[in-house]
Coordinates of C-alpha atoms and ligand atoms in Angstrom, one line a residue:
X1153 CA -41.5 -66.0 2.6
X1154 CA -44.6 -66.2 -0.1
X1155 CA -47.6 -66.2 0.8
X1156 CA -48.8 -69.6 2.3
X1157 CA -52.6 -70.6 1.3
X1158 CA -55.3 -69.9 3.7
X1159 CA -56.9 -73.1 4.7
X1160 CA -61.0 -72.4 5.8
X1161 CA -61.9 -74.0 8.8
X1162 CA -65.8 -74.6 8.8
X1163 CA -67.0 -76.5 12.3
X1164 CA -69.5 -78.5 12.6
X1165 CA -69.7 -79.5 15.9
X1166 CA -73.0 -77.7 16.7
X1167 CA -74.3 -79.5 13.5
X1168 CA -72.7 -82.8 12.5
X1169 CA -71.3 -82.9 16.2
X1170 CA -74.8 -83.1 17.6
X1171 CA -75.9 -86.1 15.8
X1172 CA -74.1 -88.2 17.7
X1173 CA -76.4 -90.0 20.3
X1174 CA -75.9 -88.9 23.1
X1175 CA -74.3 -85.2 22.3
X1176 CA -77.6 -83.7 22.1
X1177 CA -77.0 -79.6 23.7
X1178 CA -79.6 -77.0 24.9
X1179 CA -79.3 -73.3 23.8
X1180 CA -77.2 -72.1 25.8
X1181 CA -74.5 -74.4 25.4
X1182 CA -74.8 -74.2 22.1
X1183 CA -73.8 -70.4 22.5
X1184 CA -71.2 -71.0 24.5
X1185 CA -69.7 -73.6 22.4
X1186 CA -70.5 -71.0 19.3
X1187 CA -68.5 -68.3 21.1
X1188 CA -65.7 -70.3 22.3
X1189 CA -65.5 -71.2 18.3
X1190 CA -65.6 -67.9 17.0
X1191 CA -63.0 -66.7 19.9
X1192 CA -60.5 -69.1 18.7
X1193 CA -60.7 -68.5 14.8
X1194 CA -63.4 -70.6 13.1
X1195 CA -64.2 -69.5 9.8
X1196 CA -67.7 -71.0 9.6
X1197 CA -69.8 -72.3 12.4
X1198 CA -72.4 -74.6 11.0
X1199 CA -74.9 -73.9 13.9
X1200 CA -77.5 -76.5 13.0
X1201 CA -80.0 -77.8 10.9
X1202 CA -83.3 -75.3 11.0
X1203 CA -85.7 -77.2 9.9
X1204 CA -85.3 -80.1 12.0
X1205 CA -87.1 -78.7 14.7
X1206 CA -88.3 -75.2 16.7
X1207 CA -85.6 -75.7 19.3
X1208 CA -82.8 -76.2 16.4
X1209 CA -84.0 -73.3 14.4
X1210 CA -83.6 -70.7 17.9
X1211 CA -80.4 -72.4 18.2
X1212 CA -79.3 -71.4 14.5
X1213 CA -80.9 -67.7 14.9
X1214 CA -79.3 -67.3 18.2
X1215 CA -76.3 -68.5 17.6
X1216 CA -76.3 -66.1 14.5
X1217 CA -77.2 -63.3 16.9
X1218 CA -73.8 -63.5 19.4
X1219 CA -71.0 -65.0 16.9
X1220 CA -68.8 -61.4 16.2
X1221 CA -66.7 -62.8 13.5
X1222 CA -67.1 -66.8 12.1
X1223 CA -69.7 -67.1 9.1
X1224 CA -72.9 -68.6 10.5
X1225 CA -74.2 -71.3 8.4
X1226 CA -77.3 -73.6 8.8
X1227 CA -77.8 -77.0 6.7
X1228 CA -80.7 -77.6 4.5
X1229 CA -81.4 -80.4 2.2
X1230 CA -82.0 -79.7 -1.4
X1231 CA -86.2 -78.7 0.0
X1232 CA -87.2 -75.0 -0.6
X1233 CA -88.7 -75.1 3.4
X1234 CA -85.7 -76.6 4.3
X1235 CA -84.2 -73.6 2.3
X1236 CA -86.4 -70.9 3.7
X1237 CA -86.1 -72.0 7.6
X1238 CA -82.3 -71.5 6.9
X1239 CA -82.3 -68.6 5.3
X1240 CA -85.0 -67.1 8.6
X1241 CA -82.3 -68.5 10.9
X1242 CA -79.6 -66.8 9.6
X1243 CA -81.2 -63.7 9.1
X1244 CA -79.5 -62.5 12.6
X1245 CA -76.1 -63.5 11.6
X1246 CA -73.9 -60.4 10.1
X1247 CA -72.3 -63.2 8.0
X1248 CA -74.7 -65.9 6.7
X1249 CA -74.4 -68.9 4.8
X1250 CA -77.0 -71.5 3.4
X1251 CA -75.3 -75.3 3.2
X1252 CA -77.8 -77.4 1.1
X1253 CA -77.2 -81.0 0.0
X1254 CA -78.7 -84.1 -1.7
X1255 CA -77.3 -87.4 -2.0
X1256 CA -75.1 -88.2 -5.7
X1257 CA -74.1 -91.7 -5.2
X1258 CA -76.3 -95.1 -6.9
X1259 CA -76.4 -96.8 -3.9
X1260 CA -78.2 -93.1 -2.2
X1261 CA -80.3 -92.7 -5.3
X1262 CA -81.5 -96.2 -5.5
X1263 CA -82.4 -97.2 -1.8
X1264 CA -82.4 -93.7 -0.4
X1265 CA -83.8 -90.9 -2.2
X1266 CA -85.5 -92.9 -5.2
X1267 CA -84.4 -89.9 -7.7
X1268 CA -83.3 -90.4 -11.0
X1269 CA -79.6 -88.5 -11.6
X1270 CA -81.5 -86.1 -14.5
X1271 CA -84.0 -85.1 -11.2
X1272 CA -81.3 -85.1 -8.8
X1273 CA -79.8 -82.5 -11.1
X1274 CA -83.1 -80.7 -11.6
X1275 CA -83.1 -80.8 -7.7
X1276 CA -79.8 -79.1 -7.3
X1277 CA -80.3 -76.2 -10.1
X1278 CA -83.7 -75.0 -7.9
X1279 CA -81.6 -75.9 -4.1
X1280 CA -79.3 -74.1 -5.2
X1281 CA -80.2 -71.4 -7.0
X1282 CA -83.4 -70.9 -4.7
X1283 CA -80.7 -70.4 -1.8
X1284 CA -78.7 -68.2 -3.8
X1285 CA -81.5 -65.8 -4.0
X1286 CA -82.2 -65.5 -0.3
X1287 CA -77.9 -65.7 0.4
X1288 CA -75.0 -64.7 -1.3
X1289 CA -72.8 -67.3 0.3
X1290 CA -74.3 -71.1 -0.4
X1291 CA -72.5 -74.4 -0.1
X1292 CA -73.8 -77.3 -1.7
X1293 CA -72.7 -81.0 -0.7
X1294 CA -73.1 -84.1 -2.6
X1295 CA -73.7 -86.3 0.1
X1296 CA -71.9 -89.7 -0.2
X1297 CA -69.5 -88.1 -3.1
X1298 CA -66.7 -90.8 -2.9
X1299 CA -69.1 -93.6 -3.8
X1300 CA -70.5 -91.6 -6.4
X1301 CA -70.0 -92.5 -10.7
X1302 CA -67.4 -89.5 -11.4
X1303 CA -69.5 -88.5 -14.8
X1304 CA -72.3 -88.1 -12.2
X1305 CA -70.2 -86.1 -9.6
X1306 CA -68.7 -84.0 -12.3
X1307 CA -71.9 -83.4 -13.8
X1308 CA -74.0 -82.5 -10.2
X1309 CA -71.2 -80.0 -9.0
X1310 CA -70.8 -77.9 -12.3
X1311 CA -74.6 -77.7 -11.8
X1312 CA -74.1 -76.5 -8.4
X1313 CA -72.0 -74.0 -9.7
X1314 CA -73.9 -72.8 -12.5
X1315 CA -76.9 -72.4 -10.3
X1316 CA -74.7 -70.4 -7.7
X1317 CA -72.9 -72.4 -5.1
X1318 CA -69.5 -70.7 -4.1
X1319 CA -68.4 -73.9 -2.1
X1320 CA -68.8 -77.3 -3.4
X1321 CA -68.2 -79.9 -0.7
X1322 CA -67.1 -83.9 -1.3
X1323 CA -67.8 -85.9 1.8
X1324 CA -66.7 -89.1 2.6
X1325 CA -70.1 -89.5 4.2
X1326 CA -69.2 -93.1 5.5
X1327 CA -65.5 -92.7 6.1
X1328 CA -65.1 -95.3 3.2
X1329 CA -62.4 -93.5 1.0
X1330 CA -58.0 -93.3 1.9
X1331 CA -56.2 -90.6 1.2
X1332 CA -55.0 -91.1 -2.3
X1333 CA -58.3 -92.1 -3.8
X1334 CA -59.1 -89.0 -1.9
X1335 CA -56.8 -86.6 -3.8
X1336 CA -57.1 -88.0 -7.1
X1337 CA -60.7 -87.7 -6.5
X1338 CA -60.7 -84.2 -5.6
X1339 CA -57.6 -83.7 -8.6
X1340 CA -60.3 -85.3 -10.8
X1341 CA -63.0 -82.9 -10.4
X1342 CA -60.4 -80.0 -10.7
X1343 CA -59.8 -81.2 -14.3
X1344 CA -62.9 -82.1 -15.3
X1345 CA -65.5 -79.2 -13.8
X1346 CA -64.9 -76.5 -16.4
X1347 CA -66.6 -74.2 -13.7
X1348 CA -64.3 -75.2 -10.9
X1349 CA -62.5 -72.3 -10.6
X1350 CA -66.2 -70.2 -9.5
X1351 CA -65.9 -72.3 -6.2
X1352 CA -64.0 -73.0 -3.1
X1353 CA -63.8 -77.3 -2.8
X1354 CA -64.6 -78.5 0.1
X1355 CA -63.9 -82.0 2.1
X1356 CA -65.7 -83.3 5.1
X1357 CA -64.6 -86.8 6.5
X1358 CA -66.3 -89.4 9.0
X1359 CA -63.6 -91.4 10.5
X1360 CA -65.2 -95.5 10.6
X1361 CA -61.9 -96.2 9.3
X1362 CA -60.0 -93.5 10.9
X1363 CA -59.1 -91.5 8.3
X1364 CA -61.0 -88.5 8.6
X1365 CA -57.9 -86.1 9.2
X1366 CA -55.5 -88.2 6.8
X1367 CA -57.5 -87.9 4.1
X1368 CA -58.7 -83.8 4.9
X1369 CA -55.2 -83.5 4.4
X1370 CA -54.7 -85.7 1.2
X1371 CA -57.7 -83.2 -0.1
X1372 CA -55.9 -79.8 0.7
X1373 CA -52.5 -81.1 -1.3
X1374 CA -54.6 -81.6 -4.0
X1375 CA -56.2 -78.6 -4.3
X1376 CA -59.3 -78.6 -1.3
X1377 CA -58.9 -75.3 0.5
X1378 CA -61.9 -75.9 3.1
X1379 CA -62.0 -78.8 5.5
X1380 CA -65.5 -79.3 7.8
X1381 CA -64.4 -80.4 11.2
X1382 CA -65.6 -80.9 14.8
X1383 CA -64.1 -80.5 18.3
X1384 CA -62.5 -83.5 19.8
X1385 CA -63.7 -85.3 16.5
X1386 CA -67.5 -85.0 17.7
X1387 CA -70.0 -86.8 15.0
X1388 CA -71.8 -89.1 13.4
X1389 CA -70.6 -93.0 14.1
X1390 CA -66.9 -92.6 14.3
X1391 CA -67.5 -89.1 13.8
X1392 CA -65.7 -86.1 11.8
X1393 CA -62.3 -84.9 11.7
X1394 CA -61.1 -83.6 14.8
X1395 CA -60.4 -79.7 14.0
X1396 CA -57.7 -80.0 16.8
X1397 CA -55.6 -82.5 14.8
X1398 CA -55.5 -80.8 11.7
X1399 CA -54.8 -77.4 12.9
X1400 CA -51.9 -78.8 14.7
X1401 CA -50.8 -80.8 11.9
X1402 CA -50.7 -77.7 9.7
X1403 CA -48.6 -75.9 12.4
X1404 CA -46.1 -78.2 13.5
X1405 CA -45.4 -79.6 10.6
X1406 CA -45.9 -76.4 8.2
X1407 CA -42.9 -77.9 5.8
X1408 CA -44.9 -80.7 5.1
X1409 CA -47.9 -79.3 4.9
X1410 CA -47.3 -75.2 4.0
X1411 CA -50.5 -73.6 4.8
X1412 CA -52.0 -71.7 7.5
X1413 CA -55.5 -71.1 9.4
X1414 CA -57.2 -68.5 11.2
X1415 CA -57.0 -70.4 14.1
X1416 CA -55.5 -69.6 17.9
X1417 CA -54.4 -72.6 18.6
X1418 CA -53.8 -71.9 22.3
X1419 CA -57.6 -71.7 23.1
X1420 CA -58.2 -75.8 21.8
X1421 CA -58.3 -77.4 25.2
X1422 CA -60.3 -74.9 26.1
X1423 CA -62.5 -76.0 23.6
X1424 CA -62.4 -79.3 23.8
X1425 CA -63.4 -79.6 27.6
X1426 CA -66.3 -77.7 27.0
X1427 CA -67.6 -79.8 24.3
X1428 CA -66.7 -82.9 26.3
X1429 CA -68.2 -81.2 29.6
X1430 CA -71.2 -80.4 27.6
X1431 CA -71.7 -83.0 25.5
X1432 CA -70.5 -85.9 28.7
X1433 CA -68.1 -87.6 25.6
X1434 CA -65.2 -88.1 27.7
X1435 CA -61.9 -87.5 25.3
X1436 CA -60.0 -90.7 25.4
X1437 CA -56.9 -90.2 27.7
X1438 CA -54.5 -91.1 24.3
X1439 CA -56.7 -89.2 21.6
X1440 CA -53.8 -86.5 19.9
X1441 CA -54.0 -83.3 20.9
X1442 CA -56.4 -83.0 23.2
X1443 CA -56.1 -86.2 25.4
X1444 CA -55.1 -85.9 29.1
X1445 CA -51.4 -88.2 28.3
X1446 CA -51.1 -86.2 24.8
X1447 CA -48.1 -84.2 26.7
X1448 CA -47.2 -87.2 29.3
X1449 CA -43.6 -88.3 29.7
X1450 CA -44.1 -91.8 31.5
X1451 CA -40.8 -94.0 30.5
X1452 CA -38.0 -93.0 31.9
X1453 CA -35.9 -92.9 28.8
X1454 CA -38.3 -90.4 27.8
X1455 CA -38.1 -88.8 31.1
X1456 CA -35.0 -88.7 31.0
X1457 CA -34.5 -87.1 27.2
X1458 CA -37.0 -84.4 28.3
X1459 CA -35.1 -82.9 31.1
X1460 CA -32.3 -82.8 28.8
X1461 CA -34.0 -81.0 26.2
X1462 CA -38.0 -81.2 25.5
X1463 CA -37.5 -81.3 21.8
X1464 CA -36.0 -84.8 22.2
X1465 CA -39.7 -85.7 22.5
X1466 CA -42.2 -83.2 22.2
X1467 CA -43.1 -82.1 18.7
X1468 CA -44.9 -79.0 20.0
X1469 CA -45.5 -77.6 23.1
X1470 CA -48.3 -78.0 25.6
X1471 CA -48.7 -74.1 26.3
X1472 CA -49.5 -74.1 22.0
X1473 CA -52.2 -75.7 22.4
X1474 CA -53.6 -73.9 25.4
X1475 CA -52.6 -76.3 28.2
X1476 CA -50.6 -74.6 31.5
X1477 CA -49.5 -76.1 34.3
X1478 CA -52.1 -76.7 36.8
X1479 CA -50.5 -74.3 39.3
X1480 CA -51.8 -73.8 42.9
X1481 CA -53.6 -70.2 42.4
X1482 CA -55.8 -69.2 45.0
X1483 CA -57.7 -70.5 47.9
X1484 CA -60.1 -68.5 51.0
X1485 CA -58.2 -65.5 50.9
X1486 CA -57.4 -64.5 47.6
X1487 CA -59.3 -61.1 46.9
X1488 CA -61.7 -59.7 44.4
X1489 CA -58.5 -58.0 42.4
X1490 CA -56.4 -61.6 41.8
X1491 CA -59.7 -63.3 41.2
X1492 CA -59.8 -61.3 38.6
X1493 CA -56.1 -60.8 37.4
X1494 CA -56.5 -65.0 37.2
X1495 CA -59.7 -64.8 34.8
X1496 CA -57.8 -62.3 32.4
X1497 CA -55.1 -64.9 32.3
X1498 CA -57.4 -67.6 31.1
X1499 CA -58.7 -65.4 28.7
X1500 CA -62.2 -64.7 30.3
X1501 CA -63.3 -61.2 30.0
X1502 CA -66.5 -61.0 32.3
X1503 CA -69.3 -58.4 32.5
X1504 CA -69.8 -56.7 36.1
X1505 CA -72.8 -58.7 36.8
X1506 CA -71.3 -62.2 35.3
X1507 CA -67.7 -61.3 37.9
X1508 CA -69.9 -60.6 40.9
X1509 CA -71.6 -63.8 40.5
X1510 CA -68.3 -65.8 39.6
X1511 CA -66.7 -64.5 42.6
X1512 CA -69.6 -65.1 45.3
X1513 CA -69.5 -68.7 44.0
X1514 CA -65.5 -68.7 44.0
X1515 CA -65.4 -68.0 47.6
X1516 CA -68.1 -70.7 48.7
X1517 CA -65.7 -73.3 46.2
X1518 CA -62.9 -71.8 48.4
X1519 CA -65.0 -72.5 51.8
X1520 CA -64.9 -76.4 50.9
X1521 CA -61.7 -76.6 48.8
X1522 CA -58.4 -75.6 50.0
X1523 CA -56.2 -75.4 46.5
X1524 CA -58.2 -73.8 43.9
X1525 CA -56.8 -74.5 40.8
X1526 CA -56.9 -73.2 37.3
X1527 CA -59.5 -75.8 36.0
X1528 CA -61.9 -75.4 38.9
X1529 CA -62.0 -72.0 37.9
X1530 CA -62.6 -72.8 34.5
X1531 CA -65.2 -75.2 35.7
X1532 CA -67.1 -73.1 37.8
X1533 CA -67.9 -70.4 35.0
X1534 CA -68.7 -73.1 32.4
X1535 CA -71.2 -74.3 35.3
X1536 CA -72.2 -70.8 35.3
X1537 CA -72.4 -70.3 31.8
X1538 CA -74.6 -73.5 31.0
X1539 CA -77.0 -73.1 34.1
X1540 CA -80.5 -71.6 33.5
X1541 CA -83.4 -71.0 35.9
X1542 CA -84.5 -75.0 36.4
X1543 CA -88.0 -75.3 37.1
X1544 CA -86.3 -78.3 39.6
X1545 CA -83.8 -77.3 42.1
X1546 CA -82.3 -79.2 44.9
X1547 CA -83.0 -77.6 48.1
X1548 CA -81.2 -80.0 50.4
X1549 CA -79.4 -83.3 50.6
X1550 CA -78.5 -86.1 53.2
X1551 CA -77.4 -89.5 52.4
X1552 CA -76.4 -91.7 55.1
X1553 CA -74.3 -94.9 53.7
X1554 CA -71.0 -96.7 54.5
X1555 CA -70.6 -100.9 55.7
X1556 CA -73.6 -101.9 57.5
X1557 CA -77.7 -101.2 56.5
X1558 CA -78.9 -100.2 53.1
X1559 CA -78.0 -96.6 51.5
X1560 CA -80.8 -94.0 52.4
X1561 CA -81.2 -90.3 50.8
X1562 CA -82.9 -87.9 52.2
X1563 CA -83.9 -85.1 49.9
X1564 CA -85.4 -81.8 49.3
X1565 CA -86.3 -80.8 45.5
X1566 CA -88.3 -77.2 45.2
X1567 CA -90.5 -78.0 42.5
X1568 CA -91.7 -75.1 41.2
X1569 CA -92.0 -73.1 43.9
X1570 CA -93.1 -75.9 46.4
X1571 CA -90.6 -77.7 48.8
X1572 CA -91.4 -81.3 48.6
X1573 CA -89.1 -84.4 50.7
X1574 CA -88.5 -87.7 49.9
X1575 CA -86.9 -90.4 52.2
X1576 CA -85.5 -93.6 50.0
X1577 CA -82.9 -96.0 49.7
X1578 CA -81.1 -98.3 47.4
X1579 CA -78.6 -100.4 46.2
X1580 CA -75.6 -98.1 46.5
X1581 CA -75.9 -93.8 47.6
X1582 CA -76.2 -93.1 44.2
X1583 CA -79.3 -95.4 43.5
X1584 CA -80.7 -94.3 46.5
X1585 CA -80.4 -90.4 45.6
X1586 CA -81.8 -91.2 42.3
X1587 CA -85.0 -92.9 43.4
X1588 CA -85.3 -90.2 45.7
X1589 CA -85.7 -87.9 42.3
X1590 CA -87.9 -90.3 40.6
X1591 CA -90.1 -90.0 43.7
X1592 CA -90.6 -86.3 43.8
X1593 CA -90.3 -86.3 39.6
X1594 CA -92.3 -89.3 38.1
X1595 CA -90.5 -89.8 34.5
X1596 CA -90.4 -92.5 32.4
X1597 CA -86.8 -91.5 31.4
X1598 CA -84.1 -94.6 31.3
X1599 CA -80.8 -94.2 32.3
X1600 CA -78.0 -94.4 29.7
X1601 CA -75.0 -92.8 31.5
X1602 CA -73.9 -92.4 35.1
X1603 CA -70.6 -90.9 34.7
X1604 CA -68.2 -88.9 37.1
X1605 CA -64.6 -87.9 37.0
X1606 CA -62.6 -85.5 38.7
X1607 CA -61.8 -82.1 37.9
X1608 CA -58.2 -81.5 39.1
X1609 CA -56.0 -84.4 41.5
X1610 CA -56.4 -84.9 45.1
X1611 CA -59.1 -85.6 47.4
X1612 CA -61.1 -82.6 47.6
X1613 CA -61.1 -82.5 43.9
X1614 CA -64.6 -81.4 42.3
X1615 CA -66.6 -83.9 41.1
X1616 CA -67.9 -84.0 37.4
X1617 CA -70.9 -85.8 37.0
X1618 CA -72.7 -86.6 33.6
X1619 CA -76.0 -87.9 33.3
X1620 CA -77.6 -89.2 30.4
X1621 CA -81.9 -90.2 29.9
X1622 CA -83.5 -91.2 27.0
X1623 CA -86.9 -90.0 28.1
X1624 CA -88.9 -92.2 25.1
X1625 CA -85.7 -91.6 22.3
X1626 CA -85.3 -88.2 22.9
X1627 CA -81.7 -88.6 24.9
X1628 CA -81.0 -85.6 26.9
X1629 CA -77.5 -84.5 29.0
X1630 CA -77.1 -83.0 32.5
X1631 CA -73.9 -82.2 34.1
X1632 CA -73.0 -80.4 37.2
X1633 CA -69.7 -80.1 39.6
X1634 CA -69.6 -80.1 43.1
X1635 CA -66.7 -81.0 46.1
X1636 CA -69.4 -83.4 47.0
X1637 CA -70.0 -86.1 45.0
X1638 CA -73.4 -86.9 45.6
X1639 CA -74.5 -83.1 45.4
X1640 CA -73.0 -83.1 42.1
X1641 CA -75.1 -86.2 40.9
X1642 CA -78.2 -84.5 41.9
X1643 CA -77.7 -81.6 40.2
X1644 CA -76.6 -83.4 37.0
X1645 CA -79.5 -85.7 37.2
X1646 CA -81.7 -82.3 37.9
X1647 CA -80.6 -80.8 35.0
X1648 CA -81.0 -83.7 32.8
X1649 CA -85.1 -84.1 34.1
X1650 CA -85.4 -80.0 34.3
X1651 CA -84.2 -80.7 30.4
X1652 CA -86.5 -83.5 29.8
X1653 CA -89.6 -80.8 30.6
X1654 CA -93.1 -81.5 30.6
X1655 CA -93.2 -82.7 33.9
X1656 CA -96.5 -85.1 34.9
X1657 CA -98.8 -83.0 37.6
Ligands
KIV63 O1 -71.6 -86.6 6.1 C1 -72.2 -85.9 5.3 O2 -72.3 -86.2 4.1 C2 -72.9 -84.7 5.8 C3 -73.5 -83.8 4.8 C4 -74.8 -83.3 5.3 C5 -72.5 -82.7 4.5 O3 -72.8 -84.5 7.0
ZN64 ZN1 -71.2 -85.6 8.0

């Protein structure tokens, strides 16, 4: 067998992924999304965009501080504080990267940045060679590269290269190109960069048109050997290419498309349900890979064909891609020693401390819950994992609702130390719980998204609530899970306000 070609996977789910409106994460789950990526193989993890703010730069540094393997990478536009703040963020990371950009097309020039090309080149020799000398490992990005003049793009990445970039990335910033324009594009600047050989090339896609992973893997037959990618397909607009799809395009069809990754493929719905838990971006029940019917046999020829044998209709299997059986596992009388035997076998690996804590809260799940199944487990230590100290916890909760009189909550926040009550009603339970918080909390903060679903079948399932506020266009996420519905909307809406912060006196 010869050697196949390595294909880098950089994510961007932290970064690109978090533009969406909407996706917006804290810290923590920024680490736990970082350390689910580097678990599962990510080459790069572009952790965020420094400068943008104090709360993105910690995110960057300490996402750099836990990731064990994946290059950690911030974004910086072609600005020497943009560059600095990057290079300080990264500082932690054992492997670092510095991504800086500037737009190269006419349209970005002219209405955008107002440059001229000449000082859109003299930006990219300092960007990049400024970055260089803080970081041995510095992408540069033309932003908007397939609606840019090919002299132009030729010229502005064998800049890049002379002033040190050791990627050069081409992104469809607007999802505008298809996948043969895309290759010869690429193909182009592989014969006319004399340079191109000093750097890796790089594509990132948005997907308005829905080509995103197509035309990734247009770019890698032509020559591309890095493709920037988010979970579930997380990003701006239409967002990015989903890193599930083309991992699993390169492995189940690896005739077609003969190269590998450093990807475990077996840990992506892992992945994806935390970023969609997190982030309250429900994957579509149909979306490839990772949607909930992506390995559902409905028609009974199909059925039918599948008992037979599954490769009459299934391409690849569900177990490649990290999805089991939801078997019965445990319930009230499982013990400390199969709690734990179950955790090894989804791949969690907990600290004394971090098992004690998992297990107390296993056995109260068990007290309300008969069947405990794999993904309440799973859900239970992401719940875990995300929750911090809130400033705002519930402290109790009574809603009294069904045919006849209006909804009425009766609720107990601690605030800081101090139990305070609130009696109210509403239109429906929900409404009334939720004036009951605005009571207690005063915020100004509109709702955007009331959403719940249920974690496993059956009527005891969990509930998974997401909440979503813009408090004044900053738009902020809670999410929580509880057997009880309207528990679990508190919480969510709690964490959303405790995330909000600056609570009026
Ligand atoms: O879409 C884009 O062009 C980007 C760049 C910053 C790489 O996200
Ligand atoms: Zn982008």
């Amino acid at each position: 067998m010869t050697k196949k070609d390595k294909i880098i996977i950089f994510d961007t789910t932290l970064r690109d992924g978090e533009q969406s409106p909407g996706a917006t994460m804290n810290m923590n789950e920024k680490i736990l999304i970082a350390q689910t990526l580097d678990k599962m193989g990510v080459d790069i993890i572009e952790a965020g965009f420094a400068i943008a703010s104090k709360g993105d730069f910690e995110a960057v540094n300490e996402v750099a501080k836990v990731v064990k393997d994946a290059v950690v990478c911030s974004l910086a536009r072609a600005k020497r504080p943009d560059i600095d703040a990057a290079s300080e963020a990264i500082k932690t990371a054992k492997n670092g990267r510095i991504h800086t950009f500037i737009s190269t097309s006419e349209i970005h020039l002219k209405y955008q940045i107002k440059m001229t090309e000449e000082e859109v080149l003299e930006a990219i020799r300092d960007s990049v060679s400024y970055s260089r000398n803080l970081c041995g490992d510095v992408e540069w990005s033309g932003m908007d590269a397939t609606r840019t003049r090919d002299d132009f793009l030729c010229k502005a990445v064998e800049t890049a290269i002379n002033a040190g970039a050791t990627t050069i990335n081409l992104p469809d910033t607007v999802g505008y190109t298809t996948p043969t324009e895309y290759a010869e594009l690429i193909q182009m600047v592989r014969n006319r960069v004399p340079n191109i050989d000093k750097a890796i090339i790089s594509v990132h896609c948005h997907d308005d048109l829905g080509l995103a992973v197509a035309n990734s893997l247009a770019a890698i037959g032509a020559g591309a050997r890095q493709i920037e990618c988010t979970i579930n397909g997380l990003g701006e607009r239409a967002g990015n290419t989903a890193l599930e799809e083309i991992v699993m395009a390169i492995k189940t069809r690896n005739d077609a498309l003969p190269y590998e990754t450093n990807i475990d493929s077996t840990q992506i719905i892992r992945a994806s349900k935390l970023v969609s838990t997190i982030t309250g971006f429900v994957v579509q029940n149909n979306k490839a890979i990772v949607g909930s019917n992506a390995f559902a046999h409905e028609s009974g020829i199909h059925q039918d064909g599948m008992l037979k044998n599954a490769s009459t209709y299934e391409i690849m299997t569900p177990e490649s891609v990290g999805l089991h059986k939801s078997e019965l596992v445990m319930g009230k009388h499982s013990g400390r020693h199969a709690f734990k035997k179950k955790l090894e076998e989804l791949g969690f690996n907990l600290g004394d401390n971090v098992f004690a804590q998992a297990f107390a809260d296993f056995k109260d799940l068990a007290d309300k819950k008969k069947e405990i199944y794999d993904e309440d487990i799973i859900a239970l230590l992401d719940n875990n994992a995300i929750k911090v100290v809130e400033a705002i916890e519930l402290e109790s909760l009574q809603i009294i609702c069904g045919s006849d009189g209006k909804p009425q909550s009766n609720l107990e926040l601690n605030i800081k130390g101090r139990v305070e009550k609130a009696e109210t009603t509403g239109d429906g339970p929900v409404d009334a719980l939720f004036n009951g918080i605005k009571k207690l909390v005063p915020h100004g903060a509109k709702l955007e998204l009331y959403q719940v679903h249920a974690v496993t079948g059956g009527t005891d399932a969990q509930a998974e609530v997401t909440v979503r506020l813009n408090n004044d266009g900053r738009i902020v996420t809670g999410n929580s899970r509880n057997t009880d519905t309207l528990v679990a909307s508190a919480l969510a809406y709690l964490a959303a306000v405790n995330k909000i912060g600056g609570l009026k006196e």
